[in-house]
PDB file of C-alpha atoms and ligand atoms in Angstrom:
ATOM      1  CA  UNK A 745       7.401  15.993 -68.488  1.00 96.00           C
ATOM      2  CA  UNK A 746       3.742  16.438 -69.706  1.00 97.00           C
ATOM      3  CA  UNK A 747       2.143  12.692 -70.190  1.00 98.00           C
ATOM      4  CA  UNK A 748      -0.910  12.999 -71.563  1.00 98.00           C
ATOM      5  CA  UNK A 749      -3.056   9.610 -73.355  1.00 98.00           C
ATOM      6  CA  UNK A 750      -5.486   9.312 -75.604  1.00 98.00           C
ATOM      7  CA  UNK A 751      -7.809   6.447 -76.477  1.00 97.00           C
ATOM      8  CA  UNK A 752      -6.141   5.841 -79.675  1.00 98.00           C
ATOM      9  CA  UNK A 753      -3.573   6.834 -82.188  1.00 98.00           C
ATOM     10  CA  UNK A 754      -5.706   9.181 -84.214  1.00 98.00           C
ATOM     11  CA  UNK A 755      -7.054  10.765 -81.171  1.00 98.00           C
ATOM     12  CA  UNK A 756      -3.704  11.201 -80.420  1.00 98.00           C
ATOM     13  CA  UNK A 757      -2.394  12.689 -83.825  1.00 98.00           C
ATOM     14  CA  UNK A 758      -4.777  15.250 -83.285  1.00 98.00           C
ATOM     15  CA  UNK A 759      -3.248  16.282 -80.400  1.00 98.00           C
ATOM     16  CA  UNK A 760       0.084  16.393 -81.833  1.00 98.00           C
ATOM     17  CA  UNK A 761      -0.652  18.448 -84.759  1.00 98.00           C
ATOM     18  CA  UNK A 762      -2.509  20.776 -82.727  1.00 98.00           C
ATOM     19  CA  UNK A 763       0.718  21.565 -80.813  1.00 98.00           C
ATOM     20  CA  UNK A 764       2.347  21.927 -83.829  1.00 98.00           C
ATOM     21  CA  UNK A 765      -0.516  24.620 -84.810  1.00 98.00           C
ATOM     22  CA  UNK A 766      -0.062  26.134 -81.771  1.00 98.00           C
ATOM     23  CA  UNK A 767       3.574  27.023 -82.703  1.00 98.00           C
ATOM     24  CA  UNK A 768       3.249  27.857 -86.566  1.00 98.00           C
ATOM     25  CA  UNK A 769       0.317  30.401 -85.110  1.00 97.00           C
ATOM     26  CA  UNK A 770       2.668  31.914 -82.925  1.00 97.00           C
ATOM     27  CA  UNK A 771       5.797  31.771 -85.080  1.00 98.00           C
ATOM     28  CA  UNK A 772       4.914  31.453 -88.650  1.00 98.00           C
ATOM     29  CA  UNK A 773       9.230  30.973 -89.326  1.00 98.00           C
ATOM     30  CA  UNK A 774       9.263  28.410 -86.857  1.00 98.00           C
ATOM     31  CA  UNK A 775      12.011  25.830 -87.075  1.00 98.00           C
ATOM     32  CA  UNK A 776      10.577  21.623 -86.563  1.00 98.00           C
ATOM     33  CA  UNK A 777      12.625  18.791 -86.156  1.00 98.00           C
ATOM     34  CA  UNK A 778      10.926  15.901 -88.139  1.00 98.00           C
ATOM     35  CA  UNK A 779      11.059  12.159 -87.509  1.00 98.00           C
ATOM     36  CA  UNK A 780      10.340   9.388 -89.593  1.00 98.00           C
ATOM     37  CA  UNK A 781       8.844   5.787 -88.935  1.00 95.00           C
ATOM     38  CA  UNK A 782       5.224   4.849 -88.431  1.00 96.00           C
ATOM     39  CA  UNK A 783       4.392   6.857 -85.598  1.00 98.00           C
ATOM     40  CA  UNK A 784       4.554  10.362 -86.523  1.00 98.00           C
ATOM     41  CA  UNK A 785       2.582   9.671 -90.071  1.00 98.00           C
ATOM     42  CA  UNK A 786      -0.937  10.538 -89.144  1.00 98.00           C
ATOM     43  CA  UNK A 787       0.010  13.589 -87.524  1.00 98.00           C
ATOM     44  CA  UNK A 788       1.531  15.027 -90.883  1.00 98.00           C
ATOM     45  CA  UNK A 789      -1.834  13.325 -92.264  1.00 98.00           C
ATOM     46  CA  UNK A 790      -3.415  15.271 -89.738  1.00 98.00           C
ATOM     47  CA  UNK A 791      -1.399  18.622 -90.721  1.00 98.00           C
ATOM     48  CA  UNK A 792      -2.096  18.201 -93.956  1.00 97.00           C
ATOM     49  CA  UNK A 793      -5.697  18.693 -93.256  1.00 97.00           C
ATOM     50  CA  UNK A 794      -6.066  22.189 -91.483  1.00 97.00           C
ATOM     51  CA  UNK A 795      -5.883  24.336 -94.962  1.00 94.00           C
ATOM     52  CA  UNK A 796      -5.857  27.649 -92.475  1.00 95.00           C
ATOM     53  CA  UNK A 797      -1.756  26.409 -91.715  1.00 97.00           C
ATOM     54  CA  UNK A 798       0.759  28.257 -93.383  1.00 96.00           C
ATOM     55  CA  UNK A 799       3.947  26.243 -93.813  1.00 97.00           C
ATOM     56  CA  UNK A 800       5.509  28.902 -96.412  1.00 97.00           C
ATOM     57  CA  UNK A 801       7.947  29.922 -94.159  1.00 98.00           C
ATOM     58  CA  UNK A 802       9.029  27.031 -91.648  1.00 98.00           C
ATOM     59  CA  UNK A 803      12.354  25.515 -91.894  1.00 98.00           C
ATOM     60  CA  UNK A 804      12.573  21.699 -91.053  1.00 98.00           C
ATOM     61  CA  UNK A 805      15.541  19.373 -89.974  1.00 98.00           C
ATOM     62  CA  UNK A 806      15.254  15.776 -90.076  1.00 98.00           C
ATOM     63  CA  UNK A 807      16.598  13.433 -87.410  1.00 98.00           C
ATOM     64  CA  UNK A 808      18.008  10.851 -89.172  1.00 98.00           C
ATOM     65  CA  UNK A 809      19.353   9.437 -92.415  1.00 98.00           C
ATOM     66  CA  UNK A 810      20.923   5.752 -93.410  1.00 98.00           C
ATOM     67  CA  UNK A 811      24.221   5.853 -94.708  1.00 98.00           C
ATOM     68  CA  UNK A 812      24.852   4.843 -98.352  1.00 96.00           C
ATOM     69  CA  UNK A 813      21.399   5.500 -99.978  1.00 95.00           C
ATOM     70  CA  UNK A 814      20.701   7.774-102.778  1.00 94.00           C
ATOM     71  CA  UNK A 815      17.566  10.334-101.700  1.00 94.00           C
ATOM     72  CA  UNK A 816      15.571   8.661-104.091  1.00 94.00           C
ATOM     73  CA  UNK A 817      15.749   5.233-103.068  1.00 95.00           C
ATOM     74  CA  UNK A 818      12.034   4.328-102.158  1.00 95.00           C
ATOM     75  CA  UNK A 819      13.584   3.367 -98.176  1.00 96.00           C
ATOM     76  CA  UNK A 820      15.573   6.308 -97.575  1.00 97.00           C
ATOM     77  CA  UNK A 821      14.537   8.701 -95.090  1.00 97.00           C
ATOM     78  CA  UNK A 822      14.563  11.498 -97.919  1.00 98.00           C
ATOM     79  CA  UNK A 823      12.213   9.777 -99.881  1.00 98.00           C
ATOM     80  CA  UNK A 824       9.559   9.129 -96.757  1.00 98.00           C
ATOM     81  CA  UNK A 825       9.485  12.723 -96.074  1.00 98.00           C
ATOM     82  CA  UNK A 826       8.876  13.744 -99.632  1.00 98.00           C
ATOM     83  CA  UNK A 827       5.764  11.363 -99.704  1.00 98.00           C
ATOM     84  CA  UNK A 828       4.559  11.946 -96.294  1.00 98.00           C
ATOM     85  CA  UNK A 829       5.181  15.645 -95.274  1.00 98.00           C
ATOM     86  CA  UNK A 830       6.896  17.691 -98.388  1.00 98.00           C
ATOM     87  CA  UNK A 831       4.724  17.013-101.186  1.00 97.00           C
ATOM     88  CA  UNK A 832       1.405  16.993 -99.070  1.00 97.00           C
ATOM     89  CA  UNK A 833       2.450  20.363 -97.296  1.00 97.00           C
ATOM     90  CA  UNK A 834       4.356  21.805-100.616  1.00 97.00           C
ATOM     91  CA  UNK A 835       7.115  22.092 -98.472  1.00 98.00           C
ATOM     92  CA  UNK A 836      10.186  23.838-100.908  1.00 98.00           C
ATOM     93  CA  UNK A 837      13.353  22.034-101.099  1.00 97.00           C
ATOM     94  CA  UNK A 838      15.514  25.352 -99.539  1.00 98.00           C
ATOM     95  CA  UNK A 839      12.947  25.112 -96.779  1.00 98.00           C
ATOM     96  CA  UNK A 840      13.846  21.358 -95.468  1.00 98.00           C
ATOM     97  CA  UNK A 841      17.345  19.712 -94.094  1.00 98.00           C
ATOM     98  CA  UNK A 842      17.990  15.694 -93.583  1.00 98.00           C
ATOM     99  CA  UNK A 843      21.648  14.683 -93.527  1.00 98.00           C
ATOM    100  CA  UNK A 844      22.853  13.396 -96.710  1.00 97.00           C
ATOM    101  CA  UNK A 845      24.128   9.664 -95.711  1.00 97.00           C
ATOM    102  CA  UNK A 846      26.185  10.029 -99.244  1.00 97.00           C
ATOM    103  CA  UNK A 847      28.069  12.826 -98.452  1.00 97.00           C
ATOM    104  CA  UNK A 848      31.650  11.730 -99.334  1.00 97.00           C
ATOM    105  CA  UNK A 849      33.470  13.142 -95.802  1.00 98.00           C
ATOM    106  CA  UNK A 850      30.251  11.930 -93.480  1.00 98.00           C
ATOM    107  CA  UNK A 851      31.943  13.457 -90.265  1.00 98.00           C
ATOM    108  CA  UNK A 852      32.132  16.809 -92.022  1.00 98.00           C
ATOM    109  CA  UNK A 853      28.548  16.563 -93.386  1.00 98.00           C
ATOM    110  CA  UNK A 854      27.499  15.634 -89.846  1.00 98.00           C
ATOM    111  CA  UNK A 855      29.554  18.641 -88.508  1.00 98.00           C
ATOM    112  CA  UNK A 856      27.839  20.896 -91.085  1.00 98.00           C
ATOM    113  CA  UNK A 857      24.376  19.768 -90.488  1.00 98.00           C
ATOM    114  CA  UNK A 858      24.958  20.769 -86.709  1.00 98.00           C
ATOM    115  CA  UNK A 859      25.723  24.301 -87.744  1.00 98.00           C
ATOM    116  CA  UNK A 860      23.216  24.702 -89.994  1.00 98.00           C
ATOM    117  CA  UNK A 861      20.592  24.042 -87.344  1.00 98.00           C
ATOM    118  CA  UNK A 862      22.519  26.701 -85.565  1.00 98.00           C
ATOM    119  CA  UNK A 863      22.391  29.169 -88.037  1.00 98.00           C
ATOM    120  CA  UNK A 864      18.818  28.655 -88.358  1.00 98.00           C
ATOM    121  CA  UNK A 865      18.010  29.846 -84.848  1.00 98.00           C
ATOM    122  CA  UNK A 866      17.730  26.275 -83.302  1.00 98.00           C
ATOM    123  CA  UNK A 867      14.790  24.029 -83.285  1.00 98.00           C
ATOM    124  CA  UNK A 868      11.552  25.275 -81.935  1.00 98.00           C
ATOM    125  CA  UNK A 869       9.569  21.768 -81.663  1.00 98.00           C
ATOM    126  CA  UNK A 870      11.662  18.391 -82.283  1.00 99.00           C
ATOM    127  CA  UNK A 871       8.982  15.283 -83.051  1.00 98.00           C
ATOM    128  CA  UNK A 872      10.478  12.387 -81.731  1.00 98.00           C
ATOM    129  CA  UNK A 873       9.090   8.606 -81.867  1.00 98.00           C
ATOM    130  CA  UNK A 874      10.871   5.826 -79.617  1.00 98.00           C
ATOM    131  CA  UNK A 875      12.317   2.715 -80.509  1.00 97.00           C
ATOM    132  CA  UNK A 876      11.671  -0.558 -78.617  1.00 96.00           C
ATOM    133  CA  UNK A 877      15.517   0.043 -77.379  1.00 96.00           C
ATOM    134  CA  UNK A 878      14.416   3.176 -76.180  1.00 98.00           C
ATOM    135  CA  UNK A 879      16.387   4.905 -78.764  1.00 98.00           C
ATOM    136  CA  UNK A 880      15.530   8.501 -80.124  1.00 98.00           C
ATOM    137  CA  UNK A 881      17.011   9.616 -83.178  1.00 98.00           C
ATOM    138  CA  UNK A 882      18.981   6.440 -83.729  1.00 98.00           C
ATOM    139  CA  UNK A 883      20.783   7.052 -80.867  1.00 98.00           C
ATOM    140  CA  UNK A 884      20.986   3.393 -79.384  1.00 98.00           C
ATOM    141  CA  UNK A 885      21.299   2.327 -75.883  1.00 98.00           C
ATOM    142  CA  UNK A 886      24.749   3.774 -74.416  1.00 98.00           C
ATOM    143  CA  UNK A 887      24.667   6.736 -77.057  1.00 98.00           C
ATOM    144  CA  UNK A 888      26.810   9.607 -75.163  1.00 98.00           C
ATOM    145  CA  UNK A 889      23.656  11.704 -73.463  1.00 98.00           C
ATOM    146  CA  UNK A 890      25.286  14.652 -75.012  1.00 98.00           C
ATOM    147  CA  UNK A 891      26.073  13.208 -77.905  1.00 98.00           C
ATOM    148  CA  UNK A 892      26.165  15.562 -81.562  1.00 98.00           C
ATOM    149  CA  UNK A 893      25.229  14.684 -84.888  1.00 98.00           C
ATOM    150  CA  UNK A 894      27.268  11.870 -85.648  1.00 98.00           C
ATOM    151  CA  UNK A 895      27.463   8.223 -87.642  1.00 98.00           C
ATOM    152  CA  UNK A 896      25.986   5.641 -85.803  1.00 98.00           C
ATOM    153  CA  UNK A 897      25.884   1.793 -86.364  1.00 98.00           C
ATOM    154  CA  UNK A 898      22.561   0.311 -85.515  1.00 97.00           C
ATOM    155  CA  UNK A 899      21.997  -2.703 -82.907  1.00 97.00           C
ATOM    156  CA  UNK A 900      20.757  -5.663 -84.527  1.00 96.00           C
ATOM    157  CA  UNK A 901      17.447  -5.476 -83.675  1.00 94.00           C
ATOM    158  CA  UNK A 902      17.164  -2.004 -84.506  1.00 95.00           C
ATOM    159  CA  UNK A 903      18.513  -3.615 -88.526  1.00 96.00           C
ATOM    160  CA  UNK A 904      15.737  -6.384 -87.915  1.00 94.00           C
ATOM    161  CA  UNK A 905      12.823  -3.145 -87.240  1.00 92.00           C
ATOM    162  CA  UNK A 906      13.838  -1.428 -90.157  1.00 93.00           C
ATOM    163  CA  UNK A 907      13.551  -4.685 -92.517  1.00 93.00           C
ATOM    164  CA  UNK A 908       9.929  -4.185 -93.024  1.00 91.00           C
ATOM    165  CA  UNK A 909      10.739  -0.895 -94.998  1.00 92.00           C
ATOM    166  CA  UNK A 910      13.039  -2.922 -97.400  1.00 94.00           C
ATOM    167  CA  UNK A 911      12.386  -4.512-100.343  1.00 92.00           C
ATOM    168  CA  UNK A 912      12.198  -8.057 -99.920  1.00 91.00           C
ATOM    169  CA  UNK A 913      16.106  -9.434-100.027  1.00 90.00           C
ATOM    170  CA  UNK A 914      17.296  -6.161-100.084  1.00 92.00           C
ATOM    171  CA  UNK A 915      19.868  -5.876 -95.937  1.00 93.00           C
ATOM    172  CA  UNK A 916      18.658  -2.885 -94.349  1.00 95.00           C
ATOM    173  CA  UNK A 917      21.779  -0.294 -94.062  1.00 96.00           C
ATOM    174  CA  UNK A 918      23.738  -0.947 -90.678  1.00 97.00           C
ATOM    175  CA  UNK A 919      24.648   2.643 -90.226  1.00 98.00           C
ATOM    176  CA  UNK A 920      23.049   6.174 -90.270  1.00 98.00           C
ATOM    177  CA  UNK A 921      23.282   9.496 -89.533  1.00 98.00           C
ATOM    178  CA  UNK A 922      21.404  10.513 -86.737  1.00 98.00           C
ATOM    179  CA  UNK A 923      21.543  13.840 -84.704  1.00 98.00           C
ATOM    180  CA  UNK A 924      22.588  13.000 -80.925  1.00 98.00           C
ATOM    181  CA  UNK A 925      20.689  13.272 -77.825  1.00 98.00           C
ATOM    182  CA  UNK A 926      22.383  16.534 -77.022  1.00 98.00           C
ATOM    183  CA  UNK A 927      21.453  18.025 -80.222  1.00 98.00           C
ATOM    184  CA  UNK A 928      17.425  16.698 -79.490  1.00 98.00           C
ATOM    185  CA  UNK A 929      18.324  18.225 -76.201  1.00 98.00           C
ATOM    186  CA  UNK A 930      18.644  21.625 -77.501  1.00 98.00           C
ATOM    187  CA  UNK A 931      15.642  22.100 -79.181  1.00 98.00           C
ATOM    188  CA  UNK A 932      13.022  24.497 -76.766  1.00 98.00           C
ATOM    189  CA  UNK A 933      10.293  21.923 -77.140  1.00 98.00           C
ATOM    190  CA  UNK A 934       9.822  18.308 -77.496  1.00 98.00           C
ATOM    191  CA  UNK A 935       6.839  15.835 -78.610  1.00 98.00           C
ATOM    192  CA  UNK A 936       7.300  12.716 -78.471  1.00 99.00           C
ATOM    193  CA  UNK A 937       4.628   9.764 -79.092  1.00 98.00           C
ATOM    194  CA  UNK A 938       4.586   6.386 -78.565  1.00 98.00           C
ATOM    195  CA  UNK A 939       1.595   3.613 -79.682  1.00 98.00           C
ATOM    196  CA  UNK A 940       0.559   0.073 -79.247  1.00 98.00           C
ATOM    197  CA  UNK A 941       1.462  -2.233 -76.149  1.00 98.00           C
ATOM    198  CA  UNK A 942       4.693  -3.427 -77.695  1.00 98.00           C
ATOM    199  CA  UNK A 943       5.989   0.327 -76.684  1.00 98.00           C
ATOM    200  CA  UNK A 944       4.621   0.571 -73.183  1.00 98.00           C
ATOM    201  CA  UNK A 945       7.522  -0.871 -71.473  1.00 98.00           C
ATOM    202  CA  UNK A 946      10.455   1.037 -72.776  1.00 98.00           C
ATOM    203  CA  UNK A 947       7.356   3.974 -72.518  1.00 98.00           C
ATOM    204  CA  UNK A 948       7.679   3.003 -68.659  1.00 98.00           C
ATOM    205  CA  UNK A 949      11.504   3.201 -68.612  1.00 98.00           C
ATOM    206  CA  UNK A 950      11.484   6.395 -70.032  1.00 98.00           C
ATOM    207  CA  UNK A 951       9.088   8.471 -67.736  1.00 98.00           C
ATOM    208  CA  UNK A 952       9.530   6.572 -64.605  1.00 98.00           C
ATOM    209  CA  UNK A 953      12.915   4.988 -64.654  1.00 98.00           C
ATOM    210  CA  UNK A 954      16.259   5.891 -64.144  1.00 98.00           C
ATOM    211  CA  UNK A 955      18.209   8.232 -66.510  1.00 98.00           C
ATOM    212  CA  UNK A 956      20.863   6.302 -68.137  1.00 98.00           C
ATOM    213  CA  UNK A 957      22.300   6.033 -71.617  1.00 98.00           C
ATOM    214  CA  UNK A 958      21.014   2.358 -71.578  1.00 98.00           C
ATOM    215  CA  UNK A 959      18.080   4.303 -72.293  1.00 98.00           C
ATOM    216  CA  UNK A 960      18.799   6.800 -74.380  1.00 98.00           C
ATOM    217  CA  UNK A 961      14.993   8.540 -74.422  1.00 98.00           C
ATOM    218  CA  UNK A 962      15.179   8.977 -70.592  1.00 98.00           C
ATOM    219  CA  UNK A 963      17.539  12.091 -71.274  1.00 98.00           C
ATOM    220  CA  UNK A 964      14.596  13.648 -71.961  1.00 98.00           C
ATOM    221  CA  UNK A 965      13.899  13.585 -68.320  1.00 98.00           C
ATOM    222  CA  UNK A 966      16.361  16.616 -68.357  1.00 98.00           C
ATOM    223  CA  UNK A 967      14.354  18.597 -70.447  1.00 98.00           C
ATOM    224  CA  UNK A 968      11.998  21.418 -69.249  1.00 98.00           C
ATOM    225  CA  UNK A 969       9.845  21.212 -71.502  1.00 98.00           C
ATOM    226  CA  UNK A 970       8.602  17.898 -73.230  1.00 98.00           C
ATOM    227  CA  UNK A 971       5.043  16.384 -74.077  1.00 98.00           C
ATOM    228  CA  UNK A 972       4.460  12.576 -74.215  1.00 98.00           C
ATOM    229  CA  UNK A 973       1.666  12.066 -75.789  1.00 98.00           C
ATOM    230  CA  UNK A 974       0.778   7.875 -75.520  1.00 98.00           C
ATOM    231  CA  UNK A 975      -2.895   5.557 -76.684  1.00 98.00           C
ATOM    232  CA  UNK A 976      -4.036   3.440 -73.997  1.00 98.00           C
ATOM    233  CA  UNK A 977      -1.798   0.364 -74.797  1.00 98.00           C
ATOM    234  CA  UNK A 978       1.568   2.753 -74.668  1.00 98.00           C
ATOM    235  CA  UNK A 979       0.425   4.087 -71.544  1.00 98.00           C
ATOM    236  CA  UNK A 980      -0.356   0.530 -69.750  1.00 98.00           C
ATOM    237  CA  UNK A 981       2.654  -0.120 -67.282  1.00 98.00           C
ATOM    238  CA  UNK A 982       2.823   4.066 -66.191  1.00 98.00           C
ATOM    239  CA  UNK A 983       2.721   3.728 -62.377  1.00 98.00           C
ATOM    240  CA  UNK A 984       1.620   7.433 -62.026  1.00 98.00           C
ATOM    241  CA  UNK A 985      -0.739   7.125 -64.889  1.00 97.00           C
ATOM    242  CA  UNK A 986      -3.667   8.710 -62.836  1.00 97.00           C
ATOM    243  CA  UNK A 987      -1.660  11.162 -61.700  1.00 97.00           C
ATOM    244  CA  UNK A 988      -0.796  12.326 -65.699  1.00 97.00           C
ATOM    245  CA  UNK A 989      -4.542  12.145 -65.815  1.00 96.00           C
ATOM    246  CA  UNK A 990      -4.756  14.487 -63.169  1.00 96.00           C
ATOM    247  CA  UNK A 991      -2.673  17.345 -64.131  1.00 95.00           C
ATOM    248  CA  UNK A 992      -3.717  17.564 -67.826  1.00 94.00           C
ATOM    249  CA  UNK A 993      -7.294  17.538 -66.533  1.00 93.00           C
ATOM    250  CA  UNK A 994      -6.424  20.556 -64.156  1.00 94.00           C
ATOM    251  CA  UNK A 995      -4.231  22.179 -66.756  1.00 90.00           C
ATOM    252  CA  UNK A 996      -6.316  24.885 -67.257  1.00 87.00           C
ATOM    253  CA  UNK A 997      -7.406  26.043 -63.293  1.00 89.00           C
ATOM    254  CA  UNK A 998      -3.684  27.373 -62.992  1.00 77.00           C
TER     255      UNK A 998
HETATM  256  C1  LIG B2317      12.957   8.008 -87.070  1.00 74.44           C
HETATM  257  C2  LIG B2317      13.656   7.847 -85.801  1.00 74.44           C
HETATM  258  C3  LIG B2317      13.384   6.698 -84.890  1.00 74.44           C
HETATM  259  C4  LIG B2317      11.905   6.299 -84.801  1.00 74.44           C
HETATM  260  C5  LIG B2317      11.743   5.069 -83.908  1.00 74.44           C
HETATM  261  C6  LIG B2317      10.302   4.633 -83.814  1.00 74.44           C
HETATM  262  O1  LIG B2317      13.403   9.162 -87.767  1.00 74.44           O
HETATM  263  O2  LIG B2317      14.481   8.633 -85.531  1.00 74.44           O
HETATM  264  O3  LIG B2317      13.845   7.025 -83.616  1.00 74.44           O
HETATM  265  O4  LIG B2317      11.166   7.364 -84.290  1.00 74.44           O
HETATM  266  O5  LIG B2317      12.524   4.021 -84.398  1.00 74.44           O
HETATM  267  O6  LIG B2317       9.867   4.159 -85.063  1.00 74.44           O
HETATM  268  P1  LIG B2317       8.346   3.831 -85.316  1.00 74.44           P
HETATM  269  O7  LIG B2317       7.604   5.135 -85.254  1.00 74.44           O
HETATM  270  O8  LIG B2317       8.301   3.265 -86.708  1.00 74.44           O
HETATM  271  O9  LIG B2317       7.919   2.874 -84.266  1.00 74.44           O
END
């Protein structure tokens, strides 16, 4: 696992997006898995700002969708991703995929959205964030580390997170669709980031402690090739933080 940390979440975001340049110069069709929340938003700020990127011919699969909302309901996953990634990129609507938590049979939409990712080749780059659970996706703790695409219900503090996207009396949906860890698994490269001391401890778990389905992100510990990228606060309770420090520093003398 690459751990690299910046002073701050912007600095940060620039990072991220310039892996994800890195890949669209390489592989102008390149397949992203997109997440939602408030972590990855100023890195599709961030995208949004290098005019010389050519999106025209990605395809993108979300992680994650809540059961029972229509796409245009101002919470919805759909809706976040036309505000903060579609519109601002012009991304086309044959172009992106998020499962559709209205689908009448949601096992058979779940099986389908696995097999469209297939057909598309697979995912080159899967953004992740990380719940205070540890959960990615919304697989929650003792998720099945090879878990598919699937309907999940959501621990209760996972419901109380998600209030703050709600309008105000309006009970955050209890379950979603969410892609599993062995679907995240399969993509050939992960970024994950984390901000803000609140995440530094399950940031801990995942990088240094054990892999278990208690904590679902430390699966990724079984992946060759992921990059954590953290602020200072996120990064405060690493035990081998110099050592991260170290090898990014050096990454260029091999
Ligand atoms: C979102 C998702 C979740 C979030 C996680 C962190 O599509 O799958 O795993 O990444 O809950 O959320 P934020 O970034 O809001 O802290």
């Amino acid at each position: 696992m690459e751990v690299i940390v910046r002073a701050n979440p912007p600095q940060a975001s620039v990072l991220g997006a310039d892996y994800v340049e890195q890949l669209l110069t390489k592989k102008p069709k390149a397949v992203l898995g997109l997440a939602t929340g408030r972590t990855p938003v100023r890195l599709y700020q961030e995208l949004s700002r290098r005019p010389h990127l050519d999106f025209r011919q990605i395809t993108t699969f979300n992680l994650d969708e809540y059961v029972g909302l229509p796409p245009e309901h101002p919470s919805s996953y759909h809706c976040f991703m036309q505000q903060n990634f579609f519109r601002p990129l012009e991304i086309q609507p044959h172009q992106w995929n998020i499962p559709d938590g209205q689908a009448a049979d949601l096992e058979q939409e779940c099986q389908e959205y696995e097999e469209r990712i297939q057909a598309s080749g697979g995912i080159d780059l899967q953004i992740l964030g990380i719940g205070h659970d540890g959960h990615i996706g919304f697989n929650e703790p003792t998720s099945s580390l090879r878990s598919r695409t699937r309907v999940k219900t959501l621990t209760a503090s996972t419901v109380e997170a998600n209030r703050s996207e709600f309008p105000s009396g309006q009970e955050p949906p209890l379950h979603v669709l969410t892609m599993g860890v062995g679907t995240i698994l399969e993509a050939r490269q992960i970024l994950l980031m984390a901000f803000g001391e609140s995440k530094s401890e399950i940031v801990a778990k995942m990088i240094e402690g054990p892999l278990t389905a208690m904590v679902p992100a430390s699966a990724l510990q079984l992946h060759p090739k992921v990059t954590v990228i953290l602020d200072e606060p996120a990064a405060s309770r690493l035990t081998m933080l110099e050592y991260y420090r170290q090898v990014y520093d050096h990454k260029n003398e091999r």
